[in-house]
Amino acid sequence: MVDLKIKIQDLEFKNPVTTASGTFAYGEEFSDFLDLNRLGGFFIKGLTLENREGNPYPRMAETASGMLNSVGLQNKGIDHFISHIYPRIKDYDTHIIANINGSTIEDYITVTEKLNDLEKIPAIELNISCPNVKEGGMAFGIRKKSAVEVTEAVRKACKKILIVKLTPNITDIAEMARVVEGAGADSISLVNTFLGMAIDAETRKPLLSTVTGGLSGPCIKPIALRMVWDVFKAVKVPVIGMGGIMNAADAIEFILAGSTAIQIGTANFIDPQVSLKIIDGIEDYLIRHKVKAVTDLTGAMEI
Amino acid sequence: MTRNFFFKNMKRIEDFTVIQHHWLNENTFLIELKSSGQLPVILPGNFAQIQINNTPGVFLRRPFSIYNADYKNNTLTFYIKIVGKGSRELGLLKPGDITSIIYPLGNTFSLPDKDKVLIVGGGFGIAPFLLLGKSFREHQKKTTFLIGGRSKQDIMLASTFKKYGDVLITTEDGSLGEKGLVTDHSVFNNNNFGYDMIYTCGPDPMMKAVANIARNKNIPCEASLENMMACGFGACLCCVVETTSGNKCVCTEGPVFNINDLAW
Ligand SMILES: Cc1cc2nc3c(=O)[nH]c(=O)nc-3n(C[C@H](O)[C@H](O)[C@H](O)COP(=O)(O)OP(=O)(O)OC[C@H]3O[C@@H](n4cnc5c(N)ncnc54)[C@H](O)[C@@H]3O)c2cc1C
Ligand SMILES: Cc1cc2nc3c(=O)[nH]c(=O)nc-3n(C[C@H](O)[C@H](O)[C@H](O)COP(=O)(O)O)c2cc1C
Ligand code: FES
């Protein structure tokens, strides 16, 4: 028997496989396809204080080995989540992690405080990396000063495990991880999407209503992997890695580069059962390589 | 109007085997694929997300309306127009090839209260209407199909649709049926128009024009939308359409919408 359990600080996960915010809705959308209880956890769609309609259609464009999106945090707001969605999903036997967003630090704090009362949400992921909103989001995550301010403020308000999600759209991600760790993050997750764009040459029009959007999928994997490695070397807190993971081999690469847990994003759209296949694939890998515990692989790349 | 939900089907992901193609012209074909198990009930308007294998540049699945479902042989048939890499690849598959399909997705059309219905389809927009025509025949509705295209070569399957109702045709060059766009057809000029409900699917400008006619005549109308999709089952929020009550997902809350709910 191999041991798939991992810990983010005191919080134990049954395995390192979780699904990424914005690619797994509220979990329910996947319940026809898989047993959610098998997942290490799932990160729900980004929450904001107020209802948000997101950006106008079109907000998706396919690219070579990936996709651009500019959904822009569409959600019905934290109160709607608490009264309507949370009661429906709270009894799944897996960790449900809330991804939180705001235009101001006050927004982030209010959302955090409201989540404190929800017993079945053991952690929050502070999203300072959304490239698709005009205010807040990535604006907080590209400068050290504002990243520290929002992390410290949410740290004070938050009674749960605090994961801070970094944007890759910066020059020195290791330095950003270090200052966010210093500001109180229990864990660092990365990467969010890369800012990109696409144009229809025939019509000369952008393919996204917002012109630019966030790139995800296998096309970002080598850069994401390098950033996870950089961050792993820079911080002591556990790292949650993601960016283009399509199968178990990809997941193992992220673990070897320093991830304690991984998130699966865009791959869920193509194969809604991929997360379970990745759990099985990691287990097979451990058996094949005679490794007892998945935690033995974290950062175990041999140079 | 009553929604004819029989029951909510579980969505599934399944490997299908290609049985055959039937080419209608050089860039339009029917493709029949067989399930390894028992087909669930497919409602008119339901669509599927088909995996495109081994095609550089195609990353996501492609959404296609379910044109026909054969419960005896457990096959699904799609009516596909080649517009790019993914649709072309589906045309190149060989009998015995296997591809993964997520289905049945999306909602369905309403059953009209009254008896006479007009179904307006342009291009591959007629794809969801064979199952709808079949369902209306079971419910003893009197169905007229109005099919539009650029010219004669674009009008396909009229003889198949004839089994389930009358067929009217328009072509822009006048090579078949009445000359003009579907919305130019004389059926709309008639003072005693006589239809109790209109259903439409096709390019957005066509559907909007049909919706305008329906509004002017004060007749209920449903449109089946074809927004770009990444997942097809409510996970990504990429496929939204603006409605009177905010952005809604075409893949889960549609593809069929009452035109009065759309911000058209
Ligand atoms: C719910 C739904 C049902 C559909 N039913 C059918 C059907 O029954 N038969 C059929 O032939 N097609 C149908 N479509 C459209 C079909 O999905 C697209 O034609 C297909 O995705 C194009 O893929 P491609 O790789 O061949 O083209 P690509 O190489 O991806 O694109 C080529 C061109 O096709 C057009 N295109 C791409 N995606 C779409 C889209 N989603 N809708 C309209 N145009 C698009 C764009 O103009 C693009 O420039 C449906 C779409 C939806 C959302
Ligand atoms: C359609 C879509 C919506 C997303 N929404 C969010 C979001 O609400 N909050 C967030 O932190 N990240 C969001 N992301 C980013 C993903 O969680 C993930 O960081 C990114 O897609 C990289 O992983 P991947 O390549 O495996 O998809 C979204 C990504 C996509 C494709
Ligand atoms: S296509 Fe993903 S939500 Fe509709």
XYZ file of C-alpha atoms and ligand atoms in Angstrom:
655
model
C 0.000 0.000 0.000
C 1.327 3.387 -0.935
C 0.468 6.513 1.002
C -1.163 9.285 -1.021
C -1.951 11.540 1.941
C -0.476 15.019 2.060
C -0.730 17.951 4.450
C -1.029 21.666 3.912
C 0.029 22.810 7.394
C -2.347 20.874 9.717
C -4.905 20.122 7.087
C -4.692 16.574 5.797
C -5.785 15.740 2.213
C -6.520 12.147 1.220
C -4.392 12.636 -1.889
C -2.545 15.489 -3.624
C -5.024 15.845 -6.476
C -7.360 18.834 -6.423
C -9.127 20.786 -9.150
C -8.457 24.416 -10.028
C -10.767 27.338 -9.395
C -12.882 28.358 -12.369
C -12.508 25.005 -14.088
C -14.635 22.926 -11.722
C -17.556 25.292 -11.061
C -18.967 24.231 -7.662
C -18.172 20.531 -8.044
C -21.789 19.526 -8.660
C -21.372 19.951 -12.414
C -18.997 16.974 -12.261
C -21.065 14.674 -10.075
C -22.513 12.814 -13.090
C -18.998 11.957 -14.209
C -17.088 11.082 -11.068
C -17.202 10.433 -7.351
C -16.166 13.798 -5.909
C -15.362 12.137 -2.597
C -12.265 10.597 -4.131
C -10.618 13.958 -4.761
C -8.096 15.448 -2.388
C -10.207 18.566 -2.666
C -11.667 21.031 -5.093
C -11.268 24.774 -5.445
C -14.574 26.434 -6.309
C -15.139 29.234 -8.828
C -13.834 32.628 -7.679
C -16.152 34.367 -5.205
C -16.651 38.101 -4.886
C -18.609 40.185 -2.421
C -21.256 41.251 -4.923
C -22.926 39.601 -7.928
C -20.736 39.818 -11.036
C -21.800 39.204 -14.599
C -18.261 38.833 -15.890
C -17.097 40.067 -19.292
C -19.166 40.104 -22.494
C -19.181 37.130 -24.876
C -16.934 36.030 -26.609
C -14.753 35.180 -23.651
C -12.957 32.066 -24.881
C -10.592 31.367 -27.748
C -8.827 28.124 -28.475
C -5.076 28.304 -29.062
C -2.461 25.737 -30.028
C -2.467 23.364 -27.036
C -4.498 25.601 -24.809
C -7.128 28.258 -24.506
C -7.575 31.906 -23.644
C -10.394 32.946 -21.349
C -11.700 36.256 -20.125
C -14.640 35.037 -18.051
C -13.909 37.678 -15.419
C -15.063 36.118 -12.152
C -18.742 35.701 -13.018
C -20.520 34.602 -9.832
C -23.631 35.498 -7.867
C -21.738 36.850 -4.864
C -20.738 35.421 -1.486
C -24.196 35.675 0.142
C -25.814 33.694 -2.664
C -23.047 31.108 -2.371
C -23.609 30.741 1.370
C -27.388 30.484 1.171
C -27.855 28.512 -2.051
C -24.750 26.605 -3.107
C -22.885 25.779 0.069
C -25.791 23.785 1.579
C -25.898 21.596 -1.532
C -22.180 20.761 -1.618
C -21.092 20.855 2.007
C -21.548 17.146 2.655
C -19.075 15.889 0.096
C -16.307 14.038 1.856
C -13.480 16.105 0.404
C -12.009 19.523 1.084
C -13.913 22.362 -0.520
C -11.689 25.401 -0.846
C -13.053 28.858 -1.581
C -11.223 31.078 -4.068
C -11.748 34.722 -3.061
C -11.473 37.936 -5.013
C -12.070 41.623 -4.525
C -11.678 45.085 -6.003
C -10.518 46.476 -2.673
C -8.866 45.088 0.443
C -12.121 45.694 2.307
C -13.939 43.393 -0.156
C -11.420 40.629 0.446
C -11.813 41.014 4.207
C -15.615 40.939 4.136
C -15.675 37.820 1.959
C -13.115 36.156 4.240
C -15.144 36.958 7.354
C -18.298 35.549 5.832
C -16.476 32.330 4.966
C -15.132 31.944 8.514
C -18.497 30.595 9.653
C -18.659 27.836 7.055
C -17.503 24.754 8.858
C -16.933 22.606 5.780
C -14.586 25.025 4.089
C -11.212 24.439 5.744
C -9.150 26.795 3.620
C -9.363 29.796 1.368
C -7.333 30.573 -1.695
C -6.620 34.270 -1.968
C -6.691 35.087 -5.665
C -4.459 38.075 -6.344
C -3.850 36.864 -9.840
C -6.988 37.098 -11.978
C -5.952 38.830 -15.229
C -9.540 39.386 -16.364
C -10.889 42.087 -14.067
C -10.290 45.814 -14.294
C -9.838 46.368 -10.581
C -8.295 44.109 -7.985
C -7.266 40.607 -8.980
C -3.901 40.642 -10.674
C -3.450 44.328 -9.866
C -2.787 43.222 -6.282
C -0.523 40.396 -7.326
C 1.922 42.144 -9.622
C 3.337 44.524 -7.000
C 4.969 43.320 -3.806
C 3.586 46.142 -1.687
C -0.080 45.533 -2.495
C 0.365 41.743 -2.407
C 1.732 42.048 1.122
C -1.023 44.441 2.198
C -3.866 42.245 1.034
C -2.246 39.060 2.366
C -1.672 40.614 5.809
C -5.220 41.972 5.951
C -6.818 38.670 4.956
C -4.462 36.767 7.290
C -5.816 38.812 10.200
C -9.432 38.170 9.206
C -9.047 34.522 8.236
C -9.582 31.686 10.713
C -8.740 29.056 8.134
C -5.722 27.851 6.208
C -4.697 30.673 3.899
C -3.400 29.779 0.445
C -2.221 32.684 -1.721
C -2.457 32.181 -5.475
C 0.217 33.930 -7.520
C 0.119 35.313 -11.016
C 2.891 34.273 -13.395
C 2.746 37.690 -15.068
C 5.706 39.030 -13.080
C 9.471 38.870 -13.463
C 10.545 37.387 -10.147
C 7.961 34.950 -8.846
C 10.303 33.545 -6.181
C 10.634 36.979 -4.592
C 6.851 37.450 -4.694
C 6.368 34.066 -3.005
C 8.866 35.019 -0.294
C 7.146 38.278 0.593
C 3.692 36.690 0.579
C 4.981 33.935 2.873
C 6.324 36.661 5.148
C 2.896 38.301 5.167
C 1.311 35.165 6.581
C 0.449 32.749 3.770
C 0.166 29.109 4.925
C 0.730 27.899 1.408
C 1.420 29.272 -2.068
C -0.471 28.116 -5.138
C 0.675 28.838 -8.668
C 0.221 29.555 -11.479
C -2.839 31.473 -12.537
C -3.197 32.133 -16.266
C -0.686 33.968 -18.455
C -1.893 37.166 -20.066
C -2.286 36.610 -23.791
C -4.382 37.495 -26.832
C -5.564 36.255 -30.219
C -6.635 38.042 -33.399
C -8.709 36.845 -36.353
C -6.467 37.833 -39.258
C -9.349 37.785 -41.760
C -11.589 40.176 -39.850
C -8.773 42.016 -37.987
C -10.830 41.635 -34.842
C -9.686 40.296 -31.467
C -11.160 36.894 -30.598
C -11.967 37.994 -27.047
C -14.334 40.848 -26.224
C -11.734 42.083 -23.761
C -8.905 41.802 -26.354
C -6.595 40.157 -23.801
C -7.275 37.141 -21.598
C -5.663 34.382 -19.585
C -3.834 31.509 -21.261
C -4.093 28.032 -19.759
C -3.528 24.433 -20.761
C -0.502 22.357 -21.824
C 1.067 25.296 -23.674
C 1.919 26.936 -20.333
C 3.229 23.816 -18.600
C 7.001 24.259 -19.036
C 6.871 27.821 -17.722
C 4.542 26.906 -14.860
C 6.798 24.012 -13.896
C 9.851 26.269 -13.831
C 7.991 28.763 -11.646
C 6.928 26.057 -9.183
C 10.582 24.994 -8.928
C 11.681 28.609 -8.345
C 9.061 29.104 -5.631
C 9.769 25.749 -3.981
C 13.382 26.778 -3.507
C 12.381 30.179 -2.129
C 9.801 29.335 0.568
C 9.245 26.946 3.463
C 5.459 26.701 3.217
C 3.921 23.977 1.031
C 3.495 24.775 -2.657
C 0.420 23.821 -4.684
C 1.390 23.568 -8.343
C -0.659 23.840 -11.506
C -0.539 24.897 -15.128
C -1.333 22.577 -18.009
C -1.520 19.305 -16.098
C -3.238 16.807 -18.428
C -2.232 13.427 -16.989
C -0.473 11.654 -14.123
C 2.989 12.104 -15.647
C 2.452 15.872 -15.738
C 1.266 15.781 -12.129
C 4.367 13.840 -11.046
C 6.559 16.437 -12.777
C 4.924 19.195 -10.729
C 5.415 17.187 -7.538
C 9.080 16.519 -8.352
C 9.507 20.249 -8.979
C 8.320 20.969 -5.451
C 4.528 20.735 -5.267
C 2.949 19.205 -2.196
C -0.434 19.148 -3.957
C -1.476 19.874 -7.512
C -4.508 21.427 -9.181
C -6.024 20.306 -12.439
C -7.610 23.064 -14.499
C -8.353 23.196 -18.205
C -7.952 19.412 -18.553
C -11.315 19.034 -16.756
C -13.073 20.536 -19.787
C -11.760 17.881 -22.138
C -12.036 14.916 -19.798
C -14.245 15.534 -16.757
C -12.907 12.290 -15.244
C -9.252 13.201 -15.646
C -8.728 14.013 -11.957
C -9.532 10.458 -10.889
C -7.314 9.034 -13.642
C -4.503 11.194 -12.275
C -5.024 9.885 -8.730
C -4.813 6.322 -10.055
C -1.815 7.208 -12.193
C 0.089 8.676 -9.247
C -0.623 5.557 -7.226
C 0.686 3.373 -10.068
C 3.797 5.509 -10.298
C 4.529 5.126 -6.594
C 4.148 1.353 -6.834
C 6.272 1.144 -9.968
C 9.019 3.257 -8.441
C 8.756 1.606 -5.027
C 8.103 4.903 -3.300
C 6.099 4.536 -0.077
C 4.589 7.994 0.216
C 3.811 10.668 -2.318
C 5.316 13.207 0.065
C 8.711 11.586 -0.592
C 8.500 12.900 -4.140
C 7.951 16.561 -3.353
C 10.929 18.449 -4.746
C 12.702 15.148 -5.408
C 13.931 16.004 -8.879
C 17.464 14.617 -9.154
C 19.861 17.048 -10.755
C -46.228 26.142 -23.001
C -45.044 23.174 -21.039
C -41.477 22.005 -20.911
C -41.400 18.421 -22.013
C -38.808 17.220 -19.554
C -39.339 13.511 -19.209
C -36.676 13.235 -16.562
C -33.239 14.676 -16.069
C -30.717 12.446 -17.770
C -27.316 11.799 -16.299
C -24.558 13.219 -18.445
C -21.983 10.653 -19.493
C -18.623 10.333 -21.188
C -18.362 7.331 -23.439
C -16.324 5.869 -26.309
C -18.265 5.626 -29.567
C -17.343 3.634 -32.668
C -17.799 5.159 -36.109
C -20.296 3.149 -38.160
C -20.571 5.187 -41.345
C -20.641 8.539 -43.085
C -23.276 9.679 -45.487
C -22.012 12.599 -47.581
C -24.664 15.134 -48.555
C -22.332 17.389 -50.548
C -18.571 17.943 -50.607
C -18.536 19.668 -47.213
C -21.566 18.332 -45.367
C -22.097 14.845 -44.028
C -24.008 12.706 -41.587
C -21.882 10.593 -39.266
C -23.338 7.677 -37.338
C -21.549 6.387 -34.251
C -22.369 3.458 -31.997
C -22.384 3.443 -28.238
C -20.890 0.456 -26.440
C -23.906 0.430 -24.139
C -27.519 1.495 -24.065
C -28.354 5.019 -25.234
C -30.092 7.196 -22.667
C -33.161 9.152 -23.765
C -32.061 11.988 -26.054
C -34.302 15.058 -26.017
C -34.715 17.273 -29.069
C -32.193 20.111 -28.751
C -29.660 18.045 -26.809
C -26.099 18.235 -28.043
C -22.845 16.354 -27.548
C -19.191 17.293 -27.101
C -17.137 15.192 -29.500
C -13.425 14.599 -28.977
C -11.276 15.320 -32.023
C -8.242 13.041 -31.986
C -4.820 13.494 -33.583
C -5.492 16.913 -35.061
C -2.794 19.508 -34.434
C -4.346 22.813 -33.409
C -7.520 21.245 -32.049
C -7.390 21.164 -28.273
C -10.992 21.324 -27.093
C -13.942 19.078 -27.903
C -16.417 20.299 -30.516
C -20.155 20.718 -29.797
C -22.692 19.265 -32.247
C -26.460 18.891 -32.001
C -27.731 15.352 -31.891
C -29.421 14.927 -35.260
C -30.813 11.457 -34.689
C -30.799 8.738 -32.037
C -31.450 5.100 -32.900
C -32.364 3.298 -29.700
C -32.481 -0.127 -31.365
C -28.904 0.004 -32.638
C -27.702 2.424 -29.955
C -26.323 4.887 -32.456
C -26.200 8.670 -32.598
C -26.104 10.580 -35.863
C -24.686 14.080 -36.315
C -25.221 16.454 -39.210
C -21.936 18.237 -39.728
C -20.767 21.030 -41.955
C -17.015 21.329 -42.447
C -15.920 24.781 -41.324
C -12.469 24.070 -39.907
C -9.984 21.497 -38.670
C -12.195 19.691 -36.178
C -15.215 19.203 -38.401
C -12.922 18.148 -41.275
C -11.294 15.495 -39.087
C -14.685 14.032 -38.193
C -15.304 13.650 -41.921
C -12.025 11.741 -42.309
C -12.751 9.143 -39.621
C -13.066 5.549 -40.827
C -15.620 2.936 -39.810
C -14.311 1.286 -36.627
C -12.480 4.417 -35.420
C -13.233 5.316 -31.819
C -13.858 8.710 -30.296
C -15.054 9.917 -26.933
C -18.385 11.733 -26.645
C -19.865 13.615 -23.689
C -23.667 13.613 -23.873
C -26.576 14.276 -23.620
C -25.984 17.960 -22.909
C -28.247 20.985 -22.722
C -31.977 21.510 -22.346
C -34.814 20.880 -24.760
C -37.590 22.691 -26.600
C -41.031 23.373 -25.113
C -44.046 21.547 -26.342
C -46.483 24.118 -27.758
C -49.943 24.396 -26.205
C -51.575 24.589 -29.593
C -51.160 22.547 -32.738
C -49.480 24.357 -35.590
C -45.752 24.933 -35.401
C -43.245 26.501 -37.753
C -39.626 25.379 -37.568
C -37.105 27.657 -39.247
C -33.578 26.379 -39.904
C -30.646 27.809 -41.817
C -27.430 25.922 -42.673
C -26.533 23.255 -40.095
C -29.200 24.916 -37.940
C -31.652 22.254 -39.059
C -29.629 19.653 -37.130
C -31.712 19.666 -33.918
C -35.024 19.654 -35.776
C -35.311 16.061 -36.914
C -35.756 14.874 -33.313
C -38.090 17.804 -32.669
C -40.188 16.914 -35.733
C -40.388 13.312 -34.556
C -41.478 14.386 -31.094
C -44.126 16.709 -32.543
C -45.515 13.895 -34.662
C -45.880 11.760 -31.528
C -47.740 14.656 -29.933
C -49.953 15.125 -32.999
C -48.694 18.597 -33.812
C -48.859 19.902 -37.342
C -45.298 20.838 -38.278
C -43.956 22.971 -41.129
C -40.207 23.118 -41.737
C -38.839 26.224 -43.424
C -35.302 25.562 -44.606
C -33.019 28.250 -46.011
C -29.701 28.187 -47.815
C -27.548 30.116 -50.244
C -28.435 27.884 -53.171
C -29.859 24.499 -54.141
C -26.715 22.592 -52.995
C -27.250 23.872 -49.415
C -30.725 22.385 -49.118
C -30.307 18.873 -47.890
C -32.461 16.271 -46.258
C -35.706 17.932 -47.334
C -37.096 14.493 -48.183
C -36.257 13.248 -44.664
C -37.992 16.194 -43.027
C -41.022 15.687 -45.293
C -41.838 12.534 -43.324
C -42.594 14.707 -40.299
C -44.291 17.742 -41.826
C -44.526 20.119 -44.730
C -41.280 21.512 -46.092
C -40.848 25.058 -47.400
C -37.595 26.199 -48.976
C -35.823 29.481 -49.686
C -32.521 30.000 -51.480
C -30.707 33.303 -51.828
C -30.075 32.689 -55.545
C -33.554 31.326 -56.182
C -32.239 27.975 -57.456
C -34.742 26.123 -55.271
C -37.956 27.206 -53.537
C -38.623 30.904 -53.052
C -35.820 33.374 -53.716
C -34.452 35.286 -50.731
C -33.680 34.772 -47.052
C -35.858 32.534 -44.882
C -37.458 35.625 -43.391
C -38.490 36.747 -46.909
C -40.626 33.629 -47.375
C -44.245 34.300 -48.261
C -45.419 32.200 -45.337
C -44.692 35.217 -43.114
C -46.616 37.699 -45.310
C -49.819 35.820 -45.066
C -52.328 37.778 -43.004
C -53.695 34.657 -41.443
C -50.213 33.341 -40.604
C -51.801 30.574 -38.558
C -48.807 29.192 -36.649
C -48.966 28.979 -32.874
C -45.274 28.754 -32.179
C -41.954 29.230 -33.981
C -38.675 27.381 -33.387
C -35.430 28.510 -34.950
C -31.778 27.546 -35.180
C -29.034 28.838 -37.451
C -26.716 31.814 -37.792
C -27.346 34.540 -35.190
C -28.563 37.231 -37.665
C -31.110 34.776 -39.072
C -32.399 33.807 -35.640
C -32.645 37.466 -34.625
C -34.657 38.241 -37.759
C -36.983 35.303 -37.088
C -37.328 36.447 -33.480
C -38.342 39.902 -34.685
C -41.081 38.457 -36.843
C -42.321 36.342 -33.949
C -42.388 39.401 -31.671
C -44.302 41.449 -34.248
C -46.819 38.675 -34.692
C -46.939 38.090 -30.949
C -46.189 34.410 -31.323
C -44.016 32.479 -28.855
C -40.619 31.610 -30.240
C -37.663 29.547 -29.114
C -34.160 29.769 -30.526
C -31.374 27.224 -30.178
C -28.029 29.029 -29.816
C -24.576 27.905 -30.909
C -22.162 29.868 -28.758
C -18.525 28.903 -28.617
C -17.922 26.383 -25.845
C -14.971 25.052 -23.917
C -16.539 22.410 -21.656
C -20.209 22.047 -22.611
C -21.403 21.087 -19.125
C -21.351 24.217 -16.982
C -17.778 24.196 -15.692
C -16.097 27.131 -17.436
C -18.738 29.875 -17.957
C -17.305 30.639 -21.406
C -20.494 30.126 -23.426
C -22.751 32.781 -21.912
C -25.511 34.730 -23.593
C -26.938 37.927 -22.184
C -30.491 37.408 -20.946
C -33.024 39.604 -19.202
C -31.814 38.069 -15.946
C -28.072 38.293 -16.488
C -25.540 36.101 -18.270
C -26.634 32.498 -18.678
C -24.704 29.456 -19.868
C -25.822 28.297 -23.286
C -24.565 24.794 -22.512
C -26.593 24.160 -19.358
C -29.406 26.724 -19.316
C -29.717 26.465 -23.118
C -29.022 25.916 -25.923
C -32.766 26.524 -26.268
C -34.033 29.898 -25.040
C -37.345 31.654 -25.270
C -36.593 34.782 -27.301
C -38.277 36.947 -24.668
C -35.604 35.914 -22.172
C -32.781 36.964 -24.482
C -31.388 40.486 -24.514
C -31.712 40.584 -28.332
C -24.801 23.698 -29.108
C -24.133 23.678 -30.456
C -24.630 22.849 -31.457
C -24.016 22.805 -32.709
N -24.525 21.950 -33.642
C -23.907 21.820 -34.832
C -24.395 20.863 -35.790
O -25.343 20.129 -35.540
N -23.730 20.770 -36.963
C -22.636 21.547 -37.264
O -22.083 21.394 -38.356
N -22.165 22.466 -36.373
C -22.773 22.620 -35.166
N -22.281 23.533 -34.249
C -21.114 24.355 -34.598
C -19.839 23.532 -34.439
O -19.597 23.333 -33.073
C -18.664 24.277 -35.077
O -18.865 24.371 -36.445
C -17.365 23.508 -34.807
O -17.035 23.617 -33.447
C -16.244 24.062 -35.641
O -15.067 23.343 -35.327
P -13.850 23.281 -36.349
O -12.677 22.744 -35.615
O -14.263 22.555 -37.578
O -13.673 24.770 -36.729
P -12.584 25.781 -36.145
O -11.307 25.530 -36.870
O -12.582 25.715 -34.679
O -13.234 27.130 -36.566
C -13.466 27.473 -37.909
C -14.537 28.482 -37.942
O -15.744 27.873 -37.510
C -16.521 28.761 -36.800
N -16.905 28.203 -35.518
C -16.080 27.672 -34.583
N -16.781 27.279 -33.535
C -18.072 27.579 -33.791
C -19.268 27.433 -33.064
N -19.304 26.901 -31.834
N -20.389 27.846 -33.632
C -20.393 28.378 -34.858
N -19.298 28.549 -35.587
C -18.155 28.159 -35.055
C -15.714 30.010 -36.575
O -16.205 31.009 -37.426
C -14.323 29.635 -36.934
O -13.639 30.692 -37.511
C -22.884 23.621 -32.997
C -22.381 24.469 -32.005
C -22.983 24.497 -30.743
C -22.437 25.374 -29.688
C -12.236 29.337 -17.780
C -11.288 29.555 -16.631
C -11.719 30.242 -15.485
C -10.859 30.468 -14.411
N -11.323 31.110 -13.290
C -10.499 31.267 -12.220
C -10.972 31.854 -11.003
O -12.152 32.201 -10.862
N -10.091 32.024 -9.974
C -8.775 31.608 -10.073
O -8.022 31.768 -9.122
N -8.309 31.032 -11.204
C -9.130 30.845 -12.283
N -8.649 30.232 -13.417
C -7.235 29.799 -13.473
C -7.063 28.318 -13.119
O -7.497 28.053 -11.798
C -5.609 27.876 -13.287
O -4.821 28.651 -12.421
C -5.082 28.028 -14.700
O -6.075 27.706 -15.634
C -3.829 27.211 -14.985
O -4.064 25.824 -14.875
P -4.448 24.872 -16.127
O -3.449 25.155 -17.228
O -4.374 23.474 -15.606
O -5.819 25.242 -16.532
C -9.511 30.006 -14.496
C -9.083 29.310 -15.639
C -9.939 29.072 -16.697
C -9.446 28.327 -17.904
S -19.136 25.755 -22.288
Fe -18.294 25.678 -20.304
S -19.937 26.526 -19.166
Fe -20.799 26.365 -21.116
